[in-house]
C-alpha positions as a Markdown table, in Angstrom:
| # | Residue | x | y | z |
|---|---|---|---|---|
| 1 | Met | -3.8 | -33.8 | -19.8 |
| 2 | Glu | -0.2 | -32.2 | -20.3 |
| 3 | Ala | 2.6 | -30.4 | -18.2 |
| 4 | Leu | 3.3 | -27.1 | -18.3 |
| 5 | Phe | 6.3 | -25.0 | -17.0 |
| 6 | Thr | 8.7 | -22.0 | -17.1 |
| 7 | Asn | 11.6 | -21.6 | -19.7 |
| 8 | Val | 13.3 | -20.6 | -16.3 |
| 9 | Ala | 17.2 | -21.9 | -15.9 |
| 10 | Pro | 18.7 | -24.0 | -14.2 |
| 11 | Leu | 15.2 | -25.8 | -15.1 |
| 12 | Arg | 14.8 | -25.1 | -18.8 |
| 13 | Ala | 12.1 | -26.2 | -20.9 |
| 14 | Pro | 11.3 | -26.2 | -24.6 |
| 15 | Glu | 9.4 | -23.0 | -26.0 |
| 16 | Asp | 6.3 | -25.4 | -27.0 |
| 17 | Glu | 6.0 | -26.5 | -23.6 |
| 18 | Thr | 5.9 | -23.0 | -21.5 |
| 19 | Ile | 2.6 | -22.0 | -20.2 |
| 20 | Lys | 2.6 | -18.8 | -22.1 |
| 21 | Tyr | 3.0 | -20.7 | -25.5 |
| 22 | Asn | 0.5 | -22.7 | -24.6 |
| 23 | Ile | -2.2 | -20.1 | -23.1 |
| 24 | Glu | -1.3 | -18.3 | -26.3 |
| 25 | Lys | -2.0 | -21.3 | -28.6 |
| 26 | Cys | -5.0 | -21.8 | -26.9 |
| 27 | Ile | -6.5 | -18.1 | -27.2 |
| 28 | Ser | -5.8 | -18.3 | -30.6 |
| 29 | Asp | -7.9 | -21.3 | -31.3 |
| 30 | Ser | -10.8 | -19.8 | -29.1 |
| 31 | Asp | -13.7 | -17.4 | -29.8 |
| 32 | Lys | -14.1 | -17.1 | -26.0 |
| 33 | Leu | -12.2 | -16.6 | -22.2 |
| 34 | Glu | -12.7 | -16.7 | -19.0 |
| 35 | Ile | -9.7 | -16.7 | -16.8 |
| 36 | Ala | -9.4 | -16.5 | -12.7 |
| 37 | Val | -6.5 | -15.6 | -11.3 |
| 38 | Gly | -4.9 | -14.6 | -7.8 |
| 39 | Tyr | -3.1 | -11.3 | -9.1 |
| 40 | Phe | -3.1 | -9.2 | -12.8 |
| 41 | Ser | 0.2 | -7.0 | -13.2 |
| 42 | Thr | -0.3 | -4.1 | -15.6 |
| 43 | Gln | 2.1 | -6.2 | -18.4 |
| 44 | Gly | 0.1 | -9.3 | -18.2 |
| 45 | Leu | -3.1 | -7.3 | -18.9 |
| 46 | Asp | -1.7 | -5.3 | -21.6 |
| 47 | Lys | -0.5 | -8.8 | -23.3 |
| 48 | Leu | -4.0 | -10.3 | -22.3 |
| 49 | Asn | -5.4 | -7.0 | -24.3 |
| 50 | Glu | -3.1 | -7.6 | -26.9 |
| 51 | Trp | -3.9 | -11.5 | -27.9 |
| 52 | Val | -7.2 | -10.6 | -27.2 |
| 53 | His | -7.8 | -8.1 | -30.2 |
| 54 | Lys | -4.7 | -10.6 | -32.4 |
| 55 | Tyr | -6.7 | -13.6 | -32.4 |
| 56 | Asn | -10.5 | -11.7 | -32.3 |
| 57 | Ile | -11.6 | -12.8 | -29.7 |
| 58 | Lys | -15.5 | -11.8 | -28.9 |
| 59 | Asp | -16.0 | -12.7 | -25.9 |
| 60 | Val | -13.4 | -12.1 | -22.7 |
| 61 | Thr | -14.1 | -12.2 | -18.5 |
| 62 | Leu | -11.7 | -11.8 | -16.1 |
| 63 | Ile | -11.8 | -11.9 | -12.3 |
| 64 | Gly | -8.8 | -11.2 | -10.0 |
| 65 | Gly | -9.6 | -12.7 | -6.6 |
| 66 | Met | -6.7 | -11.3 | -4.2 |
| 67 | Tyr | -8.1 | -7.2 | -3.8 |
| 68 | Ser | -10.1 | -7.1 | -1.4 |
| 69 | Val | -8.6 | -7.6 | 1.4 |
| 70 | Glu | -5.0 | -6.2 | 0.5 |
| 71 | Gly | -5.8 | -3.9 | -1.3 |
| 72 | Ile | -4.8 | -2.8 | -5.4 |
| 73 | Pro | -2.0 | -1.1 | -6.6 |
| 74 | Glu | -2.7 | 2.0 | -8.1 |
| 75 | Ser | -0.5 | 1.1 | -11.5 |
| 76 | Val | -3.0 | -2.2 | -11.9 |
| 77 | Tyr | -5.9 | -0.2 | -10.9 |
| 78 | Asn | -5.9 | 2.1 | -13.7 |
| 79 | Lys | -4.5 | -0.1 | -16.1 |
| 80 | Met | -7.4 | -2.3 | -15.2 |
| 81 | Val | -9.8 | 1.1 | -15.8 |
| 82 | Asp | -8.0 | 1.3 | -19.3 |
| 83 | Ile | -9.0 | -1.9 | -20.7 |
| 84 | Glu | -12.1 | -2.4 | -19.2 |
| 85 | Gln | -13.1 | 0.9 | -21.0 |
| 86 | Ile | -11.8 | -0.6 | -24.7 |
| 87 | Trp | -13.7 | -3.7 | -23.9 |
| 88 | Ser | -16.5 | -2.0 | -22.5 |
| 89 | Lys | -16.4 | 0.0 | -25.9 |
| 90 | Glu | -15.8 | -2.9 | -28.0 |
| 91 | Gln | -19.0 | -5.1 | -26.3 |
| 92 | Ile | -16.5 | -7.5 | -25.7 |
| 93 | Gly | -15.7 | -8.4 | -22.1 |
| 94 | Gln | -15.5 | -7.4 | -18.2 |
| 95 | Ile | -13.1 | -7.2 | -15.6 |
| 96 | Leu | -14.4 | -8.4 | -12.1 |
| 97 | Leu | -13.0 | -8.7 | -8.5 |
| 98 | Val | -13.8 | -10.8 | -6.0 |
| 99 | Asn | -15.2 | -9.0 | -3.2 |
| 100 | Asn | -15.5 | -11.2 | 0.0 |
| 101 | Met | -12.7 | -13.6 | 0.5 |
| 102 | Asn | -9.2 | -14.4 | -1.0 |
| 103 | Tyr | -9.5 | -16.0 | -3.6 |
| 104 | His | -6.0 | -17.6 | -4.6 |
| 105 | Gly | -6.8 | -19.7 | -8.0 |
| 106 | Lys | -5.4 | -19.5 | -11.3 |
| 107 | Ile | -7.9 | -20.6 | -13.8 |
| 108 | Tyr | -7.3 | -20.6 | -17.6 |
| 109 | Thr | -10.7 | -21.5 | -19.9 |
| 110 | Phe | -11.1 | -21.5 | -23.2 |
| 111 | Trp | -14.2 | -21.7 | -25.6 |
| 112 | Lys | -15.2 | -22.5 | -29.0 |
| 113 | Asn | -18.5 | -22.2 | -30.3 |
| 114 | Gly | -20.4 | -21.9 | -27.1 |
| 115 | Gln | -18.6 | -24.8 | -25.6 |
| 116 | Ile | -15.4 | -25.3 | -23.7 |
| 117 | Ile | -12.4 | -26.8 | -24.9 |
| 118 | Lys | -9.4 | -25.9 | -22.7 |
| 119 | Thr | -8.5 | -25.5 | -19.5 |
| 120 | Val | -4.9 | -24.3 | -18.1 |
| 121 | Leu | -4.8 | -24.8 | -14.4 |
| 122 | Gly | -1.9 | -24.3 | -12.4 |
| 123 | Ser | 0.0 | -21.5 | -10.2 |
| 124 | Ala | 0.6 | -19.0 | -13.0 |
| 125 | Asn | -1.2 | -15.4 | -12.3 |
| 126 | Leu | -1.6 | -13.4 | -15.2 |
| 127 | Gly | 2.3 | -11.8 | -14.9 |
| 128 | Ala | 3.4 | -15.1 | -16.1 |
| 129 | Ile | 2.1 | -14.4 | -20.0 |
| 130 | Cys | 4.0 | -11.3 | -19.5 |
| 131 | Pro | 7.2 | -11.9 | -17.2 |
| 132 | Ser | 8.9 | -8.6 | -15.4 |
| 133 | Thr | 11.5 | -7.8 | -14.1 |
| 134 | Ser | 10.4 | -9.1 | -10.5 |
| 135 | Thr | 9.1 | -12.3 | -12.1 |
| 136 | Gln | 11.0 | -13.2 | -14.5 |
| 137 | Arg | 12.8 | -15.7 | -12.5 |
| 138 | Gln | 9.8 | -17.3 | -11.1 |
| 139 | Tyr | 9.2 | -20.9 | -12.1 |
| 140 | Glu | 5.2 | -21.8 | -12.4 |
| 141 | Leu | 3.7 | -25.2 | -13.3 |
| 142 | Ala | 0.3 | -25.7 | -15.1 |
| 143 | Thr | -1.2 | -28.5 | -16.5 |
| 144 | Ile | -3.9 | -28.2 | -20.2 |
| 145 | Ile | -7.0 | -30.2 | -19.2 |
| 146 | Glu | -9.1 | -31.2 | -22.3 |
| 147 | Asp | -11.4 | -33.7 | -20.4 |
| 148 | Lys | -15.4 | -32.5 | -20.9 |
| 149 | Lys | -16.1 | -33.7 | -17.8 |
| 150 | Glu | -13.3 | -31.8 | -16.1 |
| 151 | Asn | -13.6 | -28.8 | -18.1 |
| 152 | Leu | -17.6 | -28.6 | -17.3 |
| 153 | Glu | -16.7 | -28.9 | -13.4 |
| 154 | Tyr | -14.4 | -25.8 | -13.7 |
| 155 | Gln | -17.4 | -23.6 | -16.2 |
| 156 | Lys | -19.5 | -24.4 | -12.8 |
| 157 | His | -17.0 | -23.0 | -11.1 |
| 158 | Leu | -16.1 | -19.7 | -12.9 |
| 159 | Glu | -20.2 | -19.7 | -12.7 |
| 160 | Asp | -20.4 | -19.4 | -8.8 |
| 161 | Leu | -17.2 | -17.3 | -8.2 |
| 162 | Lys | -18.6 | -15.0 | -10.6 |
| 163 | Arg | -21.2 | -14.7 | -7.8 |
| 164 | Phe | -19.1 | -13.2 | -5.2 |
| 165 | Thr | -17.5 | -10.5 | -7.5 |
| 166 | Thr | -18.1 | -6.7 | -8.6 |
| 167 | Thr | -17.2 | -4.3 | -11.2 |
| 168 | Val | -14.1 | -2.4 | -11.3 |
| 169 | Glu | -15.9 | 0.9 | -10.6 |
| 170 | Glu | -17.4 | -0.5 | -7.4 |
| 171 | Ala | -14.2 | -2.0 | -6.6 |
| 172 | Gly | -12.4 | 1.3 | -6.9 |
| 173 | Lys | -15.0 | 3.0 | -4.7 |
| 174 | Ser | -14.6 | 0.3 | -1.7 |
| 175 | Phe | -11.2 | -1.5 | -2.6 |
| 176 | Lys | -7.9 | -0.2 | -1.0 |
| 177 | Lys | -5.5 | 1.6 | -3.4 |
| 178 | Ile | -2.1 | 0.8 | -2.8 |
| 179 | His | 0.6 | 3.7 | -3.3 |
| 180 | Glu | 3.5 | 2.1 | -5.2 |
| 181 | Lys | 7.1 | 2.7 | -4.2 |
| 182 | Ile | 8.1 | 5.9 | -6.6 |
| 183 | Ala | 11.1 | 4.4 | -7.7 |
| 184 | Leu | 12.5 | 7.9 | -8.8 |
| 185 | Leu | 13.3 | 8.5 | -5.4 |
| 186 | Asp | 15.6 | 5.8 | -5.0 |
| 187 | Gly | 18.7 | 6.5 | -3.8 |
| 188 | Ile | 18.3 | 10.7 | -3.7 |
| 189 | Glu | 20.0 | 12.1 | -1.3 |
| 190 | Gly | 17.8 | 14.4 | 1.4 |
| 191 | Val | 15.1 | 11.3 | 0.8 |
| 192 | Ser | 14.1 | 9.0 | 3.9 |
| 193 | Thr | 11.6 | 6.8 | 3.6 |
| 194 | Leu | 9.2 | 6.0 | 7.0 |
| 195 | Thr | 7.3 | 3.2 | 8.3 |
| 196 | Asp | 3.4 | 3.2 | 8.5 |
| 197 | Thr | 3.5 | 3.7 | 12.4 |
| 198 | Ser | 5.6 | 6.9 | 11.6 |
| 199 | Ile | 3.1 | 7.7 | 9.1 |
| 200 | Lys | 0.5 | 7.1 | 11.9 |
| 201 | Lys | 2.0 | 9.3 | 14.1 |
| 202 | Val | 1.8 | 12.1 | 11.9 |
| 203 | Gln | -1.7 | 12.2 | 11.2 |
| 204 | Asp | -1.9 | 12.3 | 14.6 |
| 205 | Ser | -1.0 | 15.2 | 15.3 |
| 206 | Leu | -2.5 | 17.6 | 12.3 |
| 207 | Gln | -3.5 | 20.8 | 13.1 |
| 208 | Asp | -6.2 | 23.0 | 12.0 |
| 209 | Asp | -3.8 | 25.1 | 9.1 |
| 210 | Val | -3.9 | 23.7 | 5.9 |
| 211 | Leu | -2.2 | 25.2 | 2.5 |
| 212 | Arg | -4.1 | 24.2 | -0.3 |
| 213 | Ile | -1.6 | 25.0 | -3.8 |
| 214 | Pro | -3.6 | 23.9 | -7.0 |
| 215 | Ile | -1.9 | 21.9 | -9.4 |
| 216 | Lys | -1.9 | 23.8 | -12.9 |
| 217 | Ala | -1.7 | 21.5 | -16.1 |
| 218 | Pro | -2.7 | 21.4 | -19.4 |
| 219 | Lys | -6.1 | 19.6 | -21.1 |
| 220 | Tyr | -4.5 | 16.8 | -23.0 |
| 221 | Ala | -5.6 | 17.8 | -26.6 |
| 222 | Asp | -4.1 | 21.0 | -24.9 |
| 223 | Arg | -0.5 | 19.7 | -24.6 |
| 224 | Phe | 1.1 | 21.5 | -27.8 |
| 225 | Asn | -0.6 | 24.3 | -26.9 |
| 226 | Ser | 1.7 | 27.2 | -26.1 |
| 227 | Asp | -0.9 | 29.9 | -25.7 |
| 228 | Arg | -0.4 | 31.1 | -21.6 |
| 229 | Gly | -3.8 | 29.9 | -20.9 |
| 230 | Ser | -3.5 | 26.6 | -22.1 |
| 231 | Phe | -0.7 | 25.6 | -18.8 |
| 232 | Ser | 1.4 | 23.5 | -21.2 |
| 233 | His | 4.4 | 25.3 | -20.2 |
| 234 | Ser | 2.8 | 25.6 | -16.4 |
| 235 | Asn | 5.1 | 25.0 | -13.1 |
| 236 | Ile | 4.4 | 21.6 | -13.2 |
| 237 | Asn | 6.0 | 20.9 | -16.7 |
| 238 | Val | 8.3 | 23.7 | -16.5 |
| 239 | Cys | 11.0 | 21.3 | -18.2 |
| 240 | Tyr | 8.6 | 22.1 | -21.4 |
| 241 | Ala | 9.3 | 25.7 | -21.8 |
| 242 | Lys | 12.1 | 27.5 | -22.9 |
| 243 | Gly | 15.5 | 26.0 | -21.6 |
| 244 | Arg | 18.0 | 28.6 | -19.6 |
| 245 | Leu | 20.7 | 30.1 | -21.1 |
| 246 | Asn | 23.9 | 29.2 | -21.0 |
| 247 | Ser | 26.3 | 32.6 | -20.2 |
| 248 | Lys | 29.2 | 29.9 | -22.3 |
| 249 | Thr | 27.8 | 28.7 | -25.3 |
| 250 | His | 24.8 | 31.9 | -25.7 |
| 251 | Lys | 22.7 | 28.3 | -26.3 |
| 252 | Arg | 19.8 | 27.0 | -24.0 |
| 253 | Asp | 20.1 | 24.3 | -22.1 |
| 254 | Pro | 17.1 | 21.9 | -22.4 |
| 255 | Arg | 15.6 | 21.3 | -18.8 |
| 256 | Lys | 15.4 | 18.5 | -17.1 |
| 257 | Trp | 12.0 | 16.7 | -16.9 |
| 258 | Phe | 12.4 | 16.0 | -13.0 |
| 259 | Glu | 12.0 | 20.1 | -12.4 |
| 260 | Val | 9.1 | 21.1 | -11.0 |
| 261 | Gln | 8.2 | 24.5 | -9.6 |
| 262 | Ile | 5.3 | 25.0 | -7.1 |
| 263 | Thr | 4.4 | 28.6 | -6.7 |
| 264 | Cys | 1.9 | 29.4 | -4.0 |
| 265 | Asp | -0.7 | 32.5 | -4.3 |
| 266 | Val | -0.7 | 35.6 | -2.4 |
| 267 | Asp | -3.4 | 34.8 | -0.4 |
| 268 | Leu | -1.7 | 31.8 | 1.2 |
| 269 | Ile | 1.2 | 33.7 | 1.2 |
| 270 | Asp | 0.6 | 36.1 | 3.6 |
| 271 | Arg | -1.3 | 34.1 | 6.0 |
| 272 | Asp | 0.4 | 33.3 | 9.5 |
| 273 | Cys | 1.4 | 29.8 | 8.9 |
| 274 | Tyr | 2.9 | 30.0 | 6.0 |
| 275 | Pro | 6.1 | 29.2 | 6.2 |
| 276 | Arg | 9.1 | 31.7 | 5.3 |
| 277 | Lys | 11.7 | 32.2 | 8.1 |
| 278 | Ala | 12.9 | 28.5 | 8.3 |
| 279 | Pro | 13.3 | 25.3 | 6.5 |
| 280 | Phe | 11.1 | 22.4 | 7.4 |
| 281 | Phe | 9.9 | 18.8 | 7.0 |
| 282 | Ile | 7.3 | 17.4 | 4.5 |
| 283 | Ile | 6.1 | 13.8 | 5.4 |
| 284 | Thr | 4.1 | 12.5 | 2.1 |
| 285 | Asp | 0.8 | 10.5 | 2.6 |
| 286 | Asp | 3.4 | 7.7 | 0.9 |
| 287 | Asn | 5.1 | 7.1 | 3.5 |
| 288 | Tyr | 8.6 | 10.0 | 2.2 |
| 289 | Met | 9.7 | 12.6 | 3.9 |
| 290 | Phe | 12.8 | 15.3 | 3.1 |
| 291 | Glu | 13.8 | 19.0 | 4.3 |
| 292 | Ala | 11.6 | 21.9 | 2.2 |
| 293 | His | 12.0 | 25.5 | 2.1 |
| 294 | Thr | 10.5 | 28.5 | 0.5 |
| 295 | Thr | 12.3 | 31.0 | -1.7 |
| 296 | Ser | 12.0 | 33.3 | -4.2 |
| 297 | Asp | 10.2 | 36.9 | -4.1 |
| 298 | Asn | 8.6 | 36.7 | -1.2 |
| 299 | His | 8.7 | 33.0 | -0.6 |
| 300 | Lys | 6.7 | 31.9 | -3.1 |
| 301 | Gln | 8.3 | 28.9 | -4.3 |
| 302 | Leu | 7.8 | 25.6 | -2.3 |
| 303 | Ser | 11.0 | 23.9 | -3.2 |
| 304 | Ala | 12.9 | 21.0 | -1.5 |
| 305 | Tyr | 15.8 | 22.1 | 0.6 |
| 306 | Gly | 19.2 | 22.0 | -1.3 |
| 307 | Ser | 17.3 | 20.3 | -4.4 |
| 308 | Asp | 15.3 | 21.8 | -6.7 |
| 309 | Arg | 14.1 | 18.8 | -8.3 |
| 310 | Val | 13.3 | 16.3 | -4.8 |
| 311 | Ile | 9.3 | 17.5 | -5.7 |
| 312 | Gly | 9.5 | 17.2 | -9.2 |
| 313 | Arg | 10.4 | 13.5 | -8.5 |
| 314 | Trp | 8.2 | 12.8 | -5.8 |
| 315 | Ile | 5.1 | 14.2 | -7.9 |
| 316 | Lys | 6.1 | 13.0 | -11.2 |
| 317 | Gly | 7.3 | 10.3 | -10.2 |
| 318 | Arg | 4.2 | 8.8 | -8.1 |
| 319 | Leu | 1.8 | 9.6 | -11.7 |
| 320 | Val | 4.6 | 7.4 | -13.1 |
| 321 | Ala | 4.2 | 4.4 | -10.6 |
| 322 | Met | 0.6 | 4.9 | -11.1 |
| 323 | Gly | 1.0 | 4.1 | -14.9 |
| 324 | Leu | -0.6 | 7.5 | -16.2 |
| 325 | Leu | 2.6 | 9.3 | -16.8 |
| 326 | Lys | 6.1 | 7.9 | -19.0 |
| 327 | Ala | 9.8 | 9.6 | -17.6 |
| 328 | Tyr | 11.9 | 11.3 | -20.2 |
| 329 | Asp | 15.5 | 11.8 | -19.2 |
| 330 | Asn | 16.0 | 14.4 | -22.1 |
| 331 | Val | 12.2 | 16.2 | -23.3 |
| 332 | Asn | 13.3 | 16.6 | -26.8 |
| 333 | His | 12.5 | 13.4 | -27.1 |
| 334 | Asp | 9.3 | 13.6 | -26.1 |
| 335 | Lys | 7.9 | 13.7 | -29.4 |
| 336 | Asn | 4.2 | 13.0 | -28.3 |
| 337 | Arg | 4.5 | 15.0 | -25.1 |
| 338 | Asp | 4.0 | 11.5 | -22.8 |
| 339 | Gly | 6.1 | 12.3 | -20.4 |
| 340 | Met | 3.6 | 16.0 | -19.4 |
| 341 | Val | 1.5 | 15.8 | -16.6 |
| 342 | Thr | -2.2 | 16.9 | -18.0 |
| 343 | Ile | -5.4 | 17.4 | -15.8 |
| 344 | Glu | -7.2 | 14.4 | -17.3 |
| 345 | Met | -4.2 | 12.9 | -15.7 |
| 346 | Leu | -4.4 | 14.5 | -12.1 |
| 347 | Asn | -8.1 | 13.5 | -12.0 |
| 348 | Arg | -8.0 | 10.0 | -12.4 |
| 349 | Ala | -5.3 | 10.2 | -9.3 |
| 350 | His | -7.1 | 12.6 | -7.4 |
| 351 | Met | -3.6 | 15.1 | -7.5 |
| 352 | Arg | -5.7 | 18.0 | -8.7 |
| 353 | Val | -4.5 | 19.9 | -5.1 |
| 354 | Leu | -1.8 | 19.6 | -3.2 |
| 355 | Glu | -2.5 | 20.1 | 0.6 |
| 356 | Leu | 0.0 | 20.7 | 3.4 |
| 357 | His | -1.2 | 20.2 | 6.7 |
| 358 | Lys | 0.3 | 21.9 | 9.6 |
| 359 | Thr | 1.1 | 19.2 | 12.6 |
| 360 | Asn | 2.4 | 20.3 | 16.5 |
| 361 | Leu | 5.5 | 17.8 | 15.8 |
| 362 | Lys | 8.7 | 19.1 | 15.1 |
| 363 | Tyr | 12.0 | 16.8 | 14.1 |
| 364 | Leu | 15.6 | 17.5 | 13.9 |
| 365 | Gly | 17.2 | 18.9 | 10.8 |
| 366 | Lys | 20.2 | 20.5 | 9.0 |
| 367 | Val | 20.0 | 24.2 | 8.6 |
| 368 | Tyr | 22.7 | 26.0 | 6.5 |
| 369 | Ser | 23.7 | 29.6 | 5.9 |
| 370 | Leu | 23.6 | 31.5 | 3.1 |
| 371 | Asn | 26.1 | 32.8 | 0.8 |
| 372 | Ser | 27.3 | 35.8 | -0.8 |
| 373 | Arg | 24.3 | 35.4 | -3.8 |
| 374 | Gly | 21.8 | 34.2 | -1.2 |
| 375 | Arg | 22.0 | 30.6 | -2.1 |
| 376 | Leu | 22.5 | 27.5 | 0.6 |
| 377 | Asp | 26.2 | 27.3 | 1.4 |
| 378 | Lys | 26.8 | 23.7 | 2.1 |
| 379 | Lys | 30.8 | 24.3 | 2.3 |
| 380 | Lys | 30.3 | 25.3 | 5.8 |
| 381 | Glu | 28.9 | 22.6 | 8.4 |
| 382 | Pro | 24.7 | 23.1 | 8.7 |
| 383 | Lys | 23.5 | 23.6 | 12.0 |
| 384 | Tyr | 21.1 | 21.4 | 13.5 |
| 385 | Lys | 17.8 | 22.7 | 14.9 |
| 386 | Ala | 13.8 | 21.8 | 15.3 |
| 387 | Leu | 11.8 | 22.0 | 12.5 |
| 388 | Asp | 8.6 | 22.2 | 11.9 |
| 389 | Val | 7.0 | 19.1 | 10.3 |
| 390 | Trp | 3.9 | 19.8 | 7.7 |
| 391 | Tyr | 1.9 | 16.4 | 5.7 |
| 392 | Ala | 1.7 | 16.4 | 2.1 |
| 393 | Thr | -1.0 | 14.6 | 0.6 |
| 394 | Phe | -3.4 | 15.5 | -2.5 |
| 395 | Ser | -6.8 | 15.8 | -3.1 |
| 396 | Asp | -9.7 | 17.2 | -6.0 |
| 397 | Asn | -10.5 | 20.5 | -3.2 |
| 398 | Leu | -10.5 | 23.2 | -5.3 |
| 399 | Glu | -11.7 | 26.0 | -2.7 |
| 400 | Asn | -9.1 | 27.4 | -0.3 |
| 401 | Lys | -10.3 | 28.0 | 2.7 |
């Protein structure tokens, strides 16, 4: 039995005594892995997949134990789907999730030629093999077990555990998905975060009026296609279109990646419930709140009140938090267009349609007067008025009834 540590100050440990180093070393000596932990991380899943291919592992089973009750973070679920698709295609492995209890064990078993040769047992979830910002200061302990009898006991334990698991596909249908915090909205003026209790109050106040706004985006294969029908420069991806002409330099300034234009069709604009006259509050199903309004010709453009990028930060930030989209400060640096929203991405996120549901609530909000150019005059003090509240969520329902 050999003790393993984490190399975190002030309890420093030599590299060859660390958990990460020894798990990789054990994998390099193996041809099969069976692992059961409480939690995964996206970085840990990527690192395990990297090692599986680096060391030519022929058979891998990974079990997660804490998601049936607590739910699965969307980024972790999407990463599991990606990696299991790779393992399934190569016929080398599977990911399973415990489906009827909270399993908090952390056990890594290593096999060679049909025999279990070592076990690493301790406190380390999968994230320990590739610490993130939130876990790199987290201290873990473990031990390597080489005793044949003990290893066989852990082998039997994992076989028993598998009887109480379900597949990633089935978990996607029955386990709760957790919307993760959108880092791109941190510190943005005018954006508030609400409690689950407040969101429940909003959900209980929904009326029948619903505005369904399809989000137009290209297929992944068309992300470099500039034809109008490809939607590569659609409102959700307007930052990839031509920049605005700078009157001083007479050159086009690149658009910001967060810039998103939500354009409503005529059949929505003509509805009696469509918000034209005053700003209103949008409360989202992932607990954010901000003021919005409709602008431009015939009020066809939906935008956050006083900011043209809050909605972009919300929609794109949500896809980033799910691990489906990569954010860019400058789209000119996005050579592969990994920051472009695609139909495939929206389908995976169930975000084909933005739905605004009218509620019977009113909240006190700011209303600015307009200046001579028809823009909000923020130099003057706003008035405070009771504004309508709309609840925003997403769906795959493309029918607009």
